[in-house]
Coordinates of C-alpha atoms and ligand atoms in Angstrom, one line a residue:
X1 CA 18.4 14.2 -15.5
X2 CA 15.9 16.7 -17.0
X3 CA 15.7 20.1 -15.7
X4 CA 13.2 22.9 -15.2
X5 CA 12.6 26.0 -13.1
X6 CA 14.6 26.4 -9.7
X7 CA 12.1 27.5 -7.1
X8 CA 14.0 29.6 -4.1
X9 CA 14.6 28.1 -0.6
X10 CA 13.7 30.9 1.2
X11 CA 14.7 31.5 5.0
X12 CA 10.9 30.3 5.9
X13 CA 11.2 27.5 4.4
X14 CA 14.7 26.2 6.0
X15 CA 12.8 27.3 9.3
X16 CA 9.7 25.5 8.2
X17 CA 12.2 22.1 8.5
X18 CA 14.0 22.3 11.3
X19 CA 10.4 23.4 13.1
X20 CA 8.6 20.2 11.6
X21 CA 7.8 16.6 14.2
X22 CA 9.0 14.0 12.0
X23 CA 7.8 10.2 12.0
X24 CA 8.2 8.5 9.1
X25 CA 11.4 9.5 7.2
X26 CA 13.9 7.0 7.7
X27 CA 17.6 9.4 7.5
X28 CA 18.4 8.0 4.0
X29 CA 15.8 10.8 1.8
X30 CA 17.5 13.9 0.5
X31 CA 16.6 17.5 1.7
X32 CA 13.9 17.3 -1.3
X33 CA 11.1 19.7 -1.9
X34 CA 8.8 18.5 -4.4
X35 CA 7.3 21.2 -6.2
X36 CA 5.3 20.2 -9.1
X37 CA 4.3 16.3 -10.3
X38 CA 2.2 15.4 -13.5
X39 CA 1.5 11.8 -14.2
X40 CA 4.4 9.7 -13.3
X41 CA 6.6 12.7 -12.8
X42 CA 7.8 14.9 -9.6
X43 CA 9.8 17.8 -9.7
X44 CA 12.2 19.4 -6.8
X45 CA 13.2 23.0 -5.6
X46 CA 16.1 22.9 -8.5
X47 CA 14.1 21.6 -11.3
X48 CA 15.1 18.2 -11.5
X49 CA 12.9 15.7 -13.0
X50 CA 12.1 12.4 -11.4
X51 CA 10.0 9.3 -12.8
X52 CA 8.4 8.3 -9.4
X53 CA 8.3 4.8 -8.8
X54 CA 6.2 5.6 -5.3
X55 CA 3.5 7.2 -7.0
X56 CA 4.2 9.1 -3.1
X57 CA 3.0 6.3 -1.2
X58 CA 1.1 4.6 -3.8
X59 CA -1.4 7.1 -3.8
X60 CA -1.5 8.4 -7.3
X61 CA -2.8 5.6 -9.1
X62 CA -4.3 7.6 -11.7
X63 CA -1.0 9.9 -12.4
X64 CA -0.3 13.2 -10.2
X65 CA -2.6 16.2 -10.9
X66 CA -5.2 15.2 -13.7
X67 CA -7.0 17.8 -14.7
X68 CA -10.3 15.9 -14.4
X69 CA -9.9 15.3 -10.6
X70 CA -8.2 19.0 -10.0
X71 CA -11.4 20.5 -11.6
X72 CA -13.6 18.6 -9.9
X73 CA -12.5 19.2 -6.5
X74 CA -12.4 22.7 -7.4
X75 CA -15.6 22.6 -8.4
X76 CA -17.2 21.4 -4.9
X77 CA -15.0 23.6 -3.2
X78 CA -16.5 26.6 -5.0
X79 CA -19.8 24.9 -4.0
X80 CA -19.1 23.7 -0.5
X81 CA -15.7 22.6 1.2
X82 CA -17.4 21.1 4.1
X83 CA -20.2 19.2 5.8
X84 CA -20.3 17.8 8.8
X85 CA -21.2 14.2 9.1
X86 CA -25.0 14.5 10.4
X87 CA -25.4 15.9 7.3
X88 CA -25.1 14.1 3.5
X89 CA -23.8 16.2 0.4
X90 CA -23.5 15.2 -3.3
X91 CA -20.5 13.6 -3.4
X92 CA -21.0 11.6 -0.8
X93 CA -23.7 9.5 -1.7
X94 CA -22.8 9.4 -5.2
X95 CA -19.5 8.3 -4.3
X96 CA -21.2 5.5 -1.8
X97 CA -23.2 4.3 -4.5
X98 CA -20.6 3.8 -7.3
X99 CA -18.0 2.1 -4.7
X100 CA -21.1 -0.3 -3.5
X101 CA -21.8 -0.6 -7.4
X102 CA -17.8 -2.0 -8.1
X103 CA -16.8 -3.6 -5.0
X104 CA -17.2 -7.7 -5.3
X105 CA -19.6 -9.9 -3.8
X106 CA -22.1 -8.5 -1.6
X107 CA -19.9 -5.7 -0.1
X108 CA -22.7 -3.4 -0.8
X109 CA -22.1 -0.7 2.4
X110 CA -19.8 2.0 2.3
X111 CA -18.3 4.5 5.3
X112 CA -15.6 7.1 5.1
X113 CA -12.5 9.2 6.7
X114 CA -9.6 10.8 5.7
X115 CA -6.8 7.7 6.4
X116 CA -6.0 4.3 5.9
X117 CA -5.0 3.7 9.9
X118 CA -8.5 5.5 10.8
X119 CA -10.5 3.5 8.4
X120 CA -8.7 -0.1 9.5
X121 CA -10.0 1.5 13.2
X122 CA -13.4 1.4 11.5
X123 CA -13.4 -2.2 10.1
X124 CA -12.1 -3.5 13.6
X125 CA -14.9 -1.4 15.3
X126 CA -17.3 -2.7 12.7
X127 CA -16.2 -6.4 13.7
X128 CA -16.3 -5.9 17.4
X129 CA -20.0 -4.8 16.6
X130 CA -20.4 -7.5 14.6
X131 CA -18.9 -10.3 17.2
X132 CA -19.7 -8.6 20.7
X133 CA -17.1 -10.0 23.7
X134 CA -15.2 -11.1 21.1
X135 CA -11.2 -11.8 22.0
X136 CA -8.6 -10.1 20.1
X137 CA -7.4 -9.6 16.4
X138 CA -5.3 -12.0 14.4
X139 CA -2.9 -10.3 11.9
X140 CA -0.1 -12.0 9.8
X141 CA 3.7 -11.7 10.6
X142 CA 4.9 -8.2 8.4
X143 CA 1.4 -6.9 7.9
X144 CA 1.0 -3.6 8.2
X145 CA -1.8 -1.3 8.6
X146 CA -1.0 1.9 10.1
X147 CA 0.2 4.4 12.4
X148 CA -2.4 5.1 14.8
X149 CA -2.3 2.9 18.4
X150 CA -4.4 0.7 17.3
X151 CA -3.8 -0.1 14.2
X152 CA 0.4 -0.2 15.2
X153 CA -0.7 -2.9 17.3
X154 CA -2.3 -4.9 14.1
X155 CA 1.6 -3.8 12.2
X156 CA 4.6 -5.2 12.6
X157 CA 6.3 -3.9 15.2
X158 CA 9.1 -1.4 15.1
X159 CA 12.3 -1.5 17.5
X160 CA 12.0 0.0 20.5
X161 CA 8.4 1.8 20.3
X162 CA 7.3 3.6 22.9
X163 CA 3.7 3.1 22.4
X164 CA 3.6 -0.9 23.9
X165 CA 1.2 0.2 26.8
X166 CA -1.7 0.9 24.0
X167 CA -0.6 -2.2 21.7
X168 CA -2.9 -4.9 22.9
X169 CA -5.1 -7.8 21.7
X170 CA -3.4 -8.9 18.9
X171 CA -1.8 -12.5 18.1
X172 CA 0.5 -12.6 15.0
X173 CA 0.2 -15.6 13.1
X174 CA 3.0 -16.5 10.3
X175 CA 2.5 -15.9 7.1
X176 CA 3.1 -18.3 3.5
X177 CA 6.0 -15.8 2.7
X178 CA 7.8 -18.8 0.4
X179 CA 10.8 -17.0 -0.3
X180 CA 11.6 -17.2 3.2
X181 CA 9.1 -19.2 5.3
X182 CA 9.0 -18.3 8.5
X183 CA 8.8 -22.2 9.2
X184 CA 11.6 -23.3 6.7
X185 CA 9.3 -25.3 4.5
X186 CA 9.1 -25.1 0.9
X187 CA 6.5 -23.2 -1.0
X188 CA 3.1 -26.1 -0.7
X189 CA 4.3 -26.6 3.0
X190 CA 4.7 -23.0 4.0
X191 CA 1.2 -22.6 2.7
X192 CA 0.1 -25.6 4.6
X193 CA 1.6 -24.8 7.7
X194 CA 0.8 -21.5 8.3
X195 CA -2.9 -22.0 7.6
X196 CA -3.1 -24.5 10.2
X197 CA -1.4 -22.7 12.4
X198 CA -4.1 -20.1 11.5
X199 CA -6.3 -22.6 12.0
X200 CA -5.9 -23.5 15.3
X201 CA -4.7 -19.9 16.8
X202 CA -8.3 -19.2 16.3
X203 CA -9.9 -22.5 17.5
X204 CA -7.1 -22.6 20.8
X205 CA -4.7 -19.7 21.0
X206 CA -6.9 -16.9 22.0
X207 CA -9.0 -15.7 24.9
X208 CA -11.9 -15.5 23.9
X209 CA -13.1 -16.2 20.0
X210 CA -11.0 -13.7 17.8
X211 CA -13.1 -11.0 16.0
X212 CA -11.5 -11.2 12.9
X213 CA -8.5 -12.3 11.1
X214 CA -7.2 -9.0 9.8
X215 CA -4.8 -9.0 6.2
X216 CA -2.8 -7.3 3.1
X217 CA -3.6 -9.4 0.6
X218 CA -0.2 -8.5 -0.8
X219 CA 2.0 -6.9 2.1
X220 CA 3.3 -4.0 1.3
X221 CA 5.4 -2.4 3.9
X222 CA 6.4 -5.8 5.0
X223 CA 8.3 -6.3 1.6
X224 CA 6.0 -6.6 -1.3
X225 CA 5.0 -10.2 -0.8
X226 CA 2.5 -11.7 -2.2
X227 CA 0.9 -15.1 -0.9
X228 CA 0.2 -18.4 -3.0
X229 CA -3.1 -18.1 -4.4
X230 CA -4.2 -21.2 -2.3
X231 CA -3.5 -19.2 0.6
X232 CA -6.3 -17.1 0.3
X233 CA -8.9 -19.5 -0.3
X234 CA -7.6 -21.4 2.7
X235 CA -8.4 -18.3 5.3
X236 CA -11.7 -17.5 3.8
X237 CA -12.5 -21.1 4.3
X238 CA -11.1 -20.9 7.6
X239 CA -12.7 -17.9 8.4
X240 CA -16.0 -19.5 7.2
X241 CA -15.7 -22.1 9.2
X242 CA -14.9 -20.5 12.4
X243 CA -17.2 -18.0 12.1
X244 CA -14.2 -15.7 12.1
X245 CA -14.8 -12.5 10.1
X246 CA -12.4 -11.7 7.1
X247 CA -10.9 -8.2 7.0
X248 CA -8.6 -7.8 3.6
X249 CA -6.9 -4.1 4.0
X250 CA -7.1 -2.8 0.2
X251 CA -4.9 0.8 1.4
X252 CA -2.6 0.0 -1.6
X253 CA -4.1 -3.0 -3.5
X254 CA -7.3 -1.8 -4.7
X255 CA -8.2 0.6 -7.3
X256 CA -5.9 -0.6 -10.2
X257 CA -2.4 -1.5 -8.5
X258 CA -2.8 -5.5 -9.5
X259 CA -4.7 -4.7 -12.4
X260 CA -7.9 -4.8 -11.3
X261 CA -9.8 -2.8 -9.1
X262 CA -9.7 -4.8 -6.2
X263 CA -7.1 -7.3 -5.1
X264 CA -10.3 -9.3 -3.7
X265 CA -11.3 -9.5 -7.8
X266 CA -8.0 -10.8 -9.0
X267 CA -8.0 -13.4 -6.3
X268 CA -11.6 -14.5 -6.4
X269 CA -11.8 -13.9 -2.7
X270 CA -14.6 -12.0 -1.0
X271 CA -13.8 -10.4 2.1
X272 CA -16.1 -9.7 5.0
X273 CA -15.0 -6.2 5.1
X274 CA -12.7 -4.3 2.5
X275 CA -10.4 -1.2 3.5
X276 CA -9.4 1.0 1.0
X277 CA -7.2 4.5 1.0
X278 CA -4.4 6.1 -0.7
X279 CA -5.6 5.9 -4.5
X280 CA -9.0 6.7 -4.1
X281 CA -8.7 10.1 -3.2
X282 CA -6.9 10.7 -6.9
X283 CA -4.4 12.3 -5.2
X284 CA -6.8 14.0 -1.7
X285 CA -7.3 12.4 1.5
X286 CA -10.0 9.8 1.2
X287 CA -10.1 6.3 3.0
X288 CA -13.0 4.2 4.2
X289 CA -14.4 0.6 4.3
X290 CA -17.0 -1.9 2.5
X291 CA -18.7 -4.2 4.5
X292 CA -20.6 -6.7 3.5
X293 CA -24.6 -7.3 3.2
X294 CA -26.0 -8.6 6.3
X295 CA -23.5 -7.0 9.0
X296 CA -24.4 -4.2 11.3
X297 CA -22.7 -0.8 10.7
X298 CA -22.5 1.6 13.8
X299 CA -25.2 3.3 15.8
X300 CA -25.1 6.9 16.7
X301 CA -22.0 7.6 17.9
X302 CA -19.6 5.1 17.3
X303 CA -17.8 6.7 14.6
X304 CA -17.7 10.5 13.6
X305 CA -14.5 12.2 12.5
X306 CA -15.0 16.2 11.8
X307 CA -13.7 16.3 8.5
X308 CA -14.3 12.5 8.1
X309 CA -16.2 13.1 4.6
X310 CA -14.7 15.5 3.2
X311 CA -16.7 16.9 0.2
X312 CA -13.6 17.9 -1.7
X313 CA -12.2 15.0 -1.6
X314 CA -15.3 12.7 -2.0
X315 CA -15.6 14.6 -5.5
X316 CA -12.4 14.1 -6.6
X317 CA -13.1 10.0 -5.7
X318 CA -15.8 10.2 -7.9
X319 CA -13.7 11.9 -11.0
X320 CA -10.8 9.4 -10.4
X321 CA -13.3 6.6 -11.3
X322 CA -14.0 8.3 -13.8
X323 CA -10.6 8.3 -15.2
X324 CA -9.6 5.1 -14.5
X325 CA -12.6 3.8 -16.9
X326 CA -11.9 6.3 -19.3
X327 CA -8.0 5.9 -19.6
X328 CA -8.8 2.4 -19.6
X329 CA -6.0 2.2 -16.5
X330 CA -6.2 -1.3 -15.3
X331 CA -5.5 -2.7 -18.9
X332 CA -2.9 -0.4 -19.2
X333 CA -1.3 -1.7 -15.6
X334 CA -1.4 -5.1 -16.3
X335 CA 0.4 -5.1 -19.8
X336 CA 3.1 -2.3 -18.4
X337 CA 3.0 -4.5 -15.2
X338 CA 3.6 -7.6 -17.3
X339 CA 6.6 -5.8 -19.9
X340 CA 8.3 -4.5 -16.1
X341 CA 7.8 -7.7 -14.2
X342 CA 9.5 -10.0 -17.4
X343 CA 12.2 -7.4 -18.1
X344 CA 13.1 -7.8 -15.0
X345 CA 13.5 -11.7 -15.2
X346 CA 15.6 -11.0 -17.8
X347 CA 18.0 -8.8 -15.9
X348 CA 18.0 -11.2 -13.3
X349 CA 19.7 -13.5 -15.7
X350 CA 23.0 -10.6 -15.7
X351 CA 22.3 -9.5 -11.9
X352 CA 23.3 -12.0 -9.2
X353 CA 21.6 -9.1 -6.4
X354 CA 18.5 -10.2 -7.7
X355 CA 17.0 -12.7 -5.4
X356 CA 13.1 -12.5 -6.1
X357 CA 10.8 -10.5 -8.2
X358 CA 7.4 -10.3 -7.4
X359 CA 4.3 -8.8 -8.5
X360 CA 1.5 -8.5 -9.9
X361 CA 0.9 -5.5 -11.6
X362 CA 2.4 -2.1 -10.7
X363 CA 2.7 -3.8 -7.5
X364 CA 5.9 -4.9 -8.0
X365 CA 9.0 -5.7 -5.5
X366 CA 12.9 -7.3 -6.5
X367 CA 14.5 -8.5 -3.9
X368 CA 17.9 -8.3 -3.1
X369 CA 20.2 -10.5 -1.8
X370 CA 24.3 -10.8 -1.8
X371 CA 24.1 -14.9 -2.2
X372 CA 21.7 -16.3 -3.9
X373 CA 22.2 -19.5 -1.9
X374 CA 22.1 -18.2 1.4
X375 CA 19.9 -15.1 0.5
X376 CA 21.9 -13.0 2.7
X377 CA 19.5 -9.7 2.3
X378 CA 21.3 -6.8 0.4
X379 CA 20.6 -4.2 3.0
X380 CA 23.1 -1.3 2.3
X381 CA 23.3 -2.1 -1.7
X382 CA 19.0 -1.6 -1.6
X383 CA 19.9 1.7 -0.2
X384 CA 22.6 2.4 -2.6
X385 CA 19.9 1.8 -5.5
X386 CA 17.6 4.2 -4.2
X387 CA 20.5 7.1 -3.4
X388 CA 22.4 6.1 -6.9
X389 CA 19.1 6.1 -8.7
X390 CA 17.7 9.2 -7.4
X391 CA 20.9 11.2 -8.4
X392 CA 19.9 9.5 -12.7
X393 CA 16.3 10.9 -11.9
X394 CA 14.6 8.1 -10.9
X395 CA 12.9 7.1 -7.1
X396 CA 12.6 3.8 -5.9
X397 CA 10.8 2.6 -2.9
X398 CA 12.6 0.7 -0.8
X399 CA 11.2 -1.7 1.9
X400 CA 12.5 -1.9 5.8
X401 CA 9.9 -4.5 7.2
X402 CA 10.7 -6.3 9.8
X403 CA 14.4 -4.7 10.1
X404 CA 15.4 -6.1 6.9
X405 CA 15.1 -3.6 4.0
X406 CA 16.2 -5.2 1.4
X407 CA 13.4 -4.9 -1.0
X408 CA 13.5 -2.2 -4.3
X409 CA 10.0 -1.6 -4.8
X410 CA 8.7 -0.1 -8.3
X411 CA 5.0 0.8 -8.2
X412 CA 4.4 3.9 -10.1
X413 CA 1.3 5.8 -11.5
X414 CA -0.8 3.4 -13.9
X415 CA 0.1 6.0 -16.3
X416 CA 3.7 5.7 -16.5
X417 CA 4.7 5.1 -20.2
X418 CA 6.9 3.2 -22.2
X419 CA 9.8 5.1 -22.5
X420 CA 9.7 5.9 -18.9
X421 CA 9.5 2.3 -17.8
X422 CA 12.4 1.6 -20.1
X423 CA 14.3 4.5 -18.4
X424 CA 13.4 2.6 -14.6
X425 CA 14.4 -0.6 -16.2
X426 CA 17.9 1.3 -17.4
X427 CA 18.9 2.9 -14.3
X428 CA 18.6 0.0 -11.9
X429 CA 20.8 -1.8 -14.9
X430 CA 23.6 0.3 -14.3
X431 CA 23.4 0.5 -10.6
X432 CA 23.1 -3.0 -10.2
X433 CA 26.3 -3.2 -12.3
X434 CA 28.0 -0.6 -10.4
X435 CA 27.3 -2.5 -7.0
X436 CA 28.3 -6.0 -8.2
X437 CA 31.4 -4.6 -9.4
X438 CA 31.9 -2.9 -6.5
X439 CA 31.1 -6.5 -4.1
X440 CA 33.2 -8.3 -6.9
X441 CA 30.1 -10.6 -7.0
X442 CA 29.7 -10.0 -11.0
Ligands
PLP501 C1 -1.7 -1.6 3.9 C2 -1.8 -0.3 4.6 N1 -2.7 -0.2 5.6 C3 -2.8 1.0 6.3 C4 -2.0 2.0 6.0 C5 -2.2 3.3 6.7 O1 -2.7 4.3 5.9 P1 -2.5 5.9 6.3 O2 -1.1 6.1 6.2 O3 -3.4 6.6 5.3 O4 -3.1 6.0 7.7 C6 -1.1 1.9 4.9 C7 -0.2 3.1 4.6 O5 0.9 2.9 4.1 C8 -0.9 0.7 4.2 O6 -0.1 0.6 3.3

């Protein structure tokens, strides 16, 4: 593993930890502080070099720190750090015009706040506006969309939460996850099935006529699964035909992760309302939604947030579109997408762990299994990839939905190169090795 600098743990710092309210790190991480990252890279308190395959929560699409969004978010700092929201600045309406300018179809209306969970609490407000008295939500089994009460309520649910008093009015339909249907069918079935059942939760299953049917189109903290392409079409026609509104949560699809900028693109489905987070910011908080033409937005008072559009940030939006045009990023993430996804075939040709691979993209999940036959899910060995990898300088994601966690997820910055791909590829080799040896299952 490369090294560089050591930066001191000081006695603050250890303090700092044991004072901090944690909610999201799952016992497994190492004590790591990350220091530094460039590109694809991160770098800890004692100088070791990772190739991140988390792009820290699929955020940095555009690689960590380029000096084109760092500049300009300096930039409107030195002019203005922030405005509240009765009050436009620059990069606020230029960003609103250049996301209403890319965004498919006719979603031509933009709003904005600082997370994904908040902005998925914007496109459900914006569909309760849009169908008044309407009954609940429909989400898909795994889905996820945040961590705020409402939007937990739209995710799958987590053992023994606390917060089931405030997670209301949503039904959970199953979803065309073909690997393992949820109804046992095989893949045209699976599809078949679950839209019906889609189908007729919304014509029968609710009280009251849903206000929208709310979906990843890839899920990605439900185990990076992607849906037949059929599938889509189905629930917009659904949705169409049920005067149901369609709400497609973008947080990690859009902006270049399939290789295009919006999952609703590369599926040649138009959503009623997009959601989109984590990239756009280039690396600073920035989330929001797209609605489309012919939809009420909000009156006075139905949605303000303080810092909810966040000059800084909204600038460094702006330069990260920038980039990905300039760097050319999406072609570059499908063809490194494409060399990852069939090198990865290939080593599931030597690697009985590997069940499934999916993609597209940099959006790509293997998952593990100890039999191929009765894909038994490789729990511990996933997290024996990620510990074993991490200590050969390289950081998986790993995927726990629905109690499972079997899934190794690799979904870097569009900028990851060759020889650093190669590197990934190398590593989960070995460890793969290492484990079958180890489960005598070579
Ligand atoms: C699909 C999806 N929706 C919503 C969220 C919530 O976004 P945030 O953590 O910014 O609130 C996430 C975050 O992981 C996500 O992946």
């Amino acid at each position: 593993m490369a090294q560089t600098a050591q930066t001191p743990v000081t006695e603050d710092l250890i303090q700092g930890r044991k004072a901090l309210i944690r909610g999201w790190s799952t016992g497994v991480e190492p004590e790591m502080i990350l220091v530094r990252a460039k590109d694809a890279l991160v770098w800890d308190q004692d100088g070791n070099e990772y190739i991140d395959c988390t792009a820290q929560a699929w955020s940095n699409n555009i690689g960590a720190s380029d000096p084109r969004v760092v500049e300009a978010a300096f930039a409107q700092a030195r002019d203005i750090t922030h405005v509240r929201s009765n009050y436009d600045s620059i990069p606020l309406l230029r960003l609103a015009k250049r996301l209403s300018d890319l965004a498919p179809g006719d979603l031509n209306r933009v709003g904005f706040c600082l997370h994904g969970s908040l902005a998925v609490e914007m496109a459900m407000k914006i569909a309760m506006k849009n169908r008044p008295g309407a009954g609940p939500f429909i989400t898909l089994y795994d889905g996820y969309h945040g961590r705020s009460l409402a939007t937990m309520a739209a995710s799958w649910p987590h053992v023994n939460n606390d917060f089931r008093p405030y997670m209301t009015n949503v039904v959970r339909v199953p979803s065309p996850y073909v690997y393992r249907c949820p109804l046992g069918h095989d893949a045209a079935a699976c599809v078949a099935e679950c839209a019906a059942i889609l189908r007729t939760t919304i014509e029968k299953g609710t009280n009251g006529r849903p206000a929208a049917v709310i979906m990843e189109p890839i899920q990605g903290n439900g185990g990076q699964v992607e849906f037949p392409r059929e599938y889509y079409h189905e629930v917009r026609r659904i949705c169409d035909e049920t005067g149901t509104l369609l709400i497609w949560d973008e947080i990690q699809t859009a902006f270049g992760r399939v290789g295009a900028m919006f999952a609703a693109e590369y599926y040649g489905v138009t959503p009623d309302i997009v959601v989109f987070g984590k990239a756009i910011g280039g690396g600073f908080p920035l989330a929001g939604i797209l609605i489309r033409e012919g939809l009420d937005g909000f009156d006075p008072g139905d949605d303000a947030l303080t810092f909810g559009q966040f000059p800084v940030s909204l600038a460094a939006a702006v330069a990260m579109l920038d980039v990905l045009d300039e760097d050319d990023l999406l072609a570059k993430c499908r063809a490194i997408g494409e060399y990852a996804t069939s090198s990865l075939q290939e080593l599931a040709g030597r690697h009985p762990l590997i069940g499934d691979i999916r993609g597209p993209g940099l959006m790509i999940g293997v998952e593990l299994v100890r039999n191929r036959v009765t894909k038994e899910p490789a729990v511990a060995e996933t997290t024996n990839v990620y510990k074993r990898a991490m200590s050969r300088g390289v950081i998986f994601g790993t995927s726990r939905y629905g109690g499972i966690g079997n899934v190794v997820k690799i979904k870097p910055s569009l900028t990851i190169t060759r020889p650093q791909m190669d590197r990934v590829l190398s590593v989960f080799d070995e460890v793969l090795g290492e484990l079958e040896q180890e489960l005598g299952i070579v």
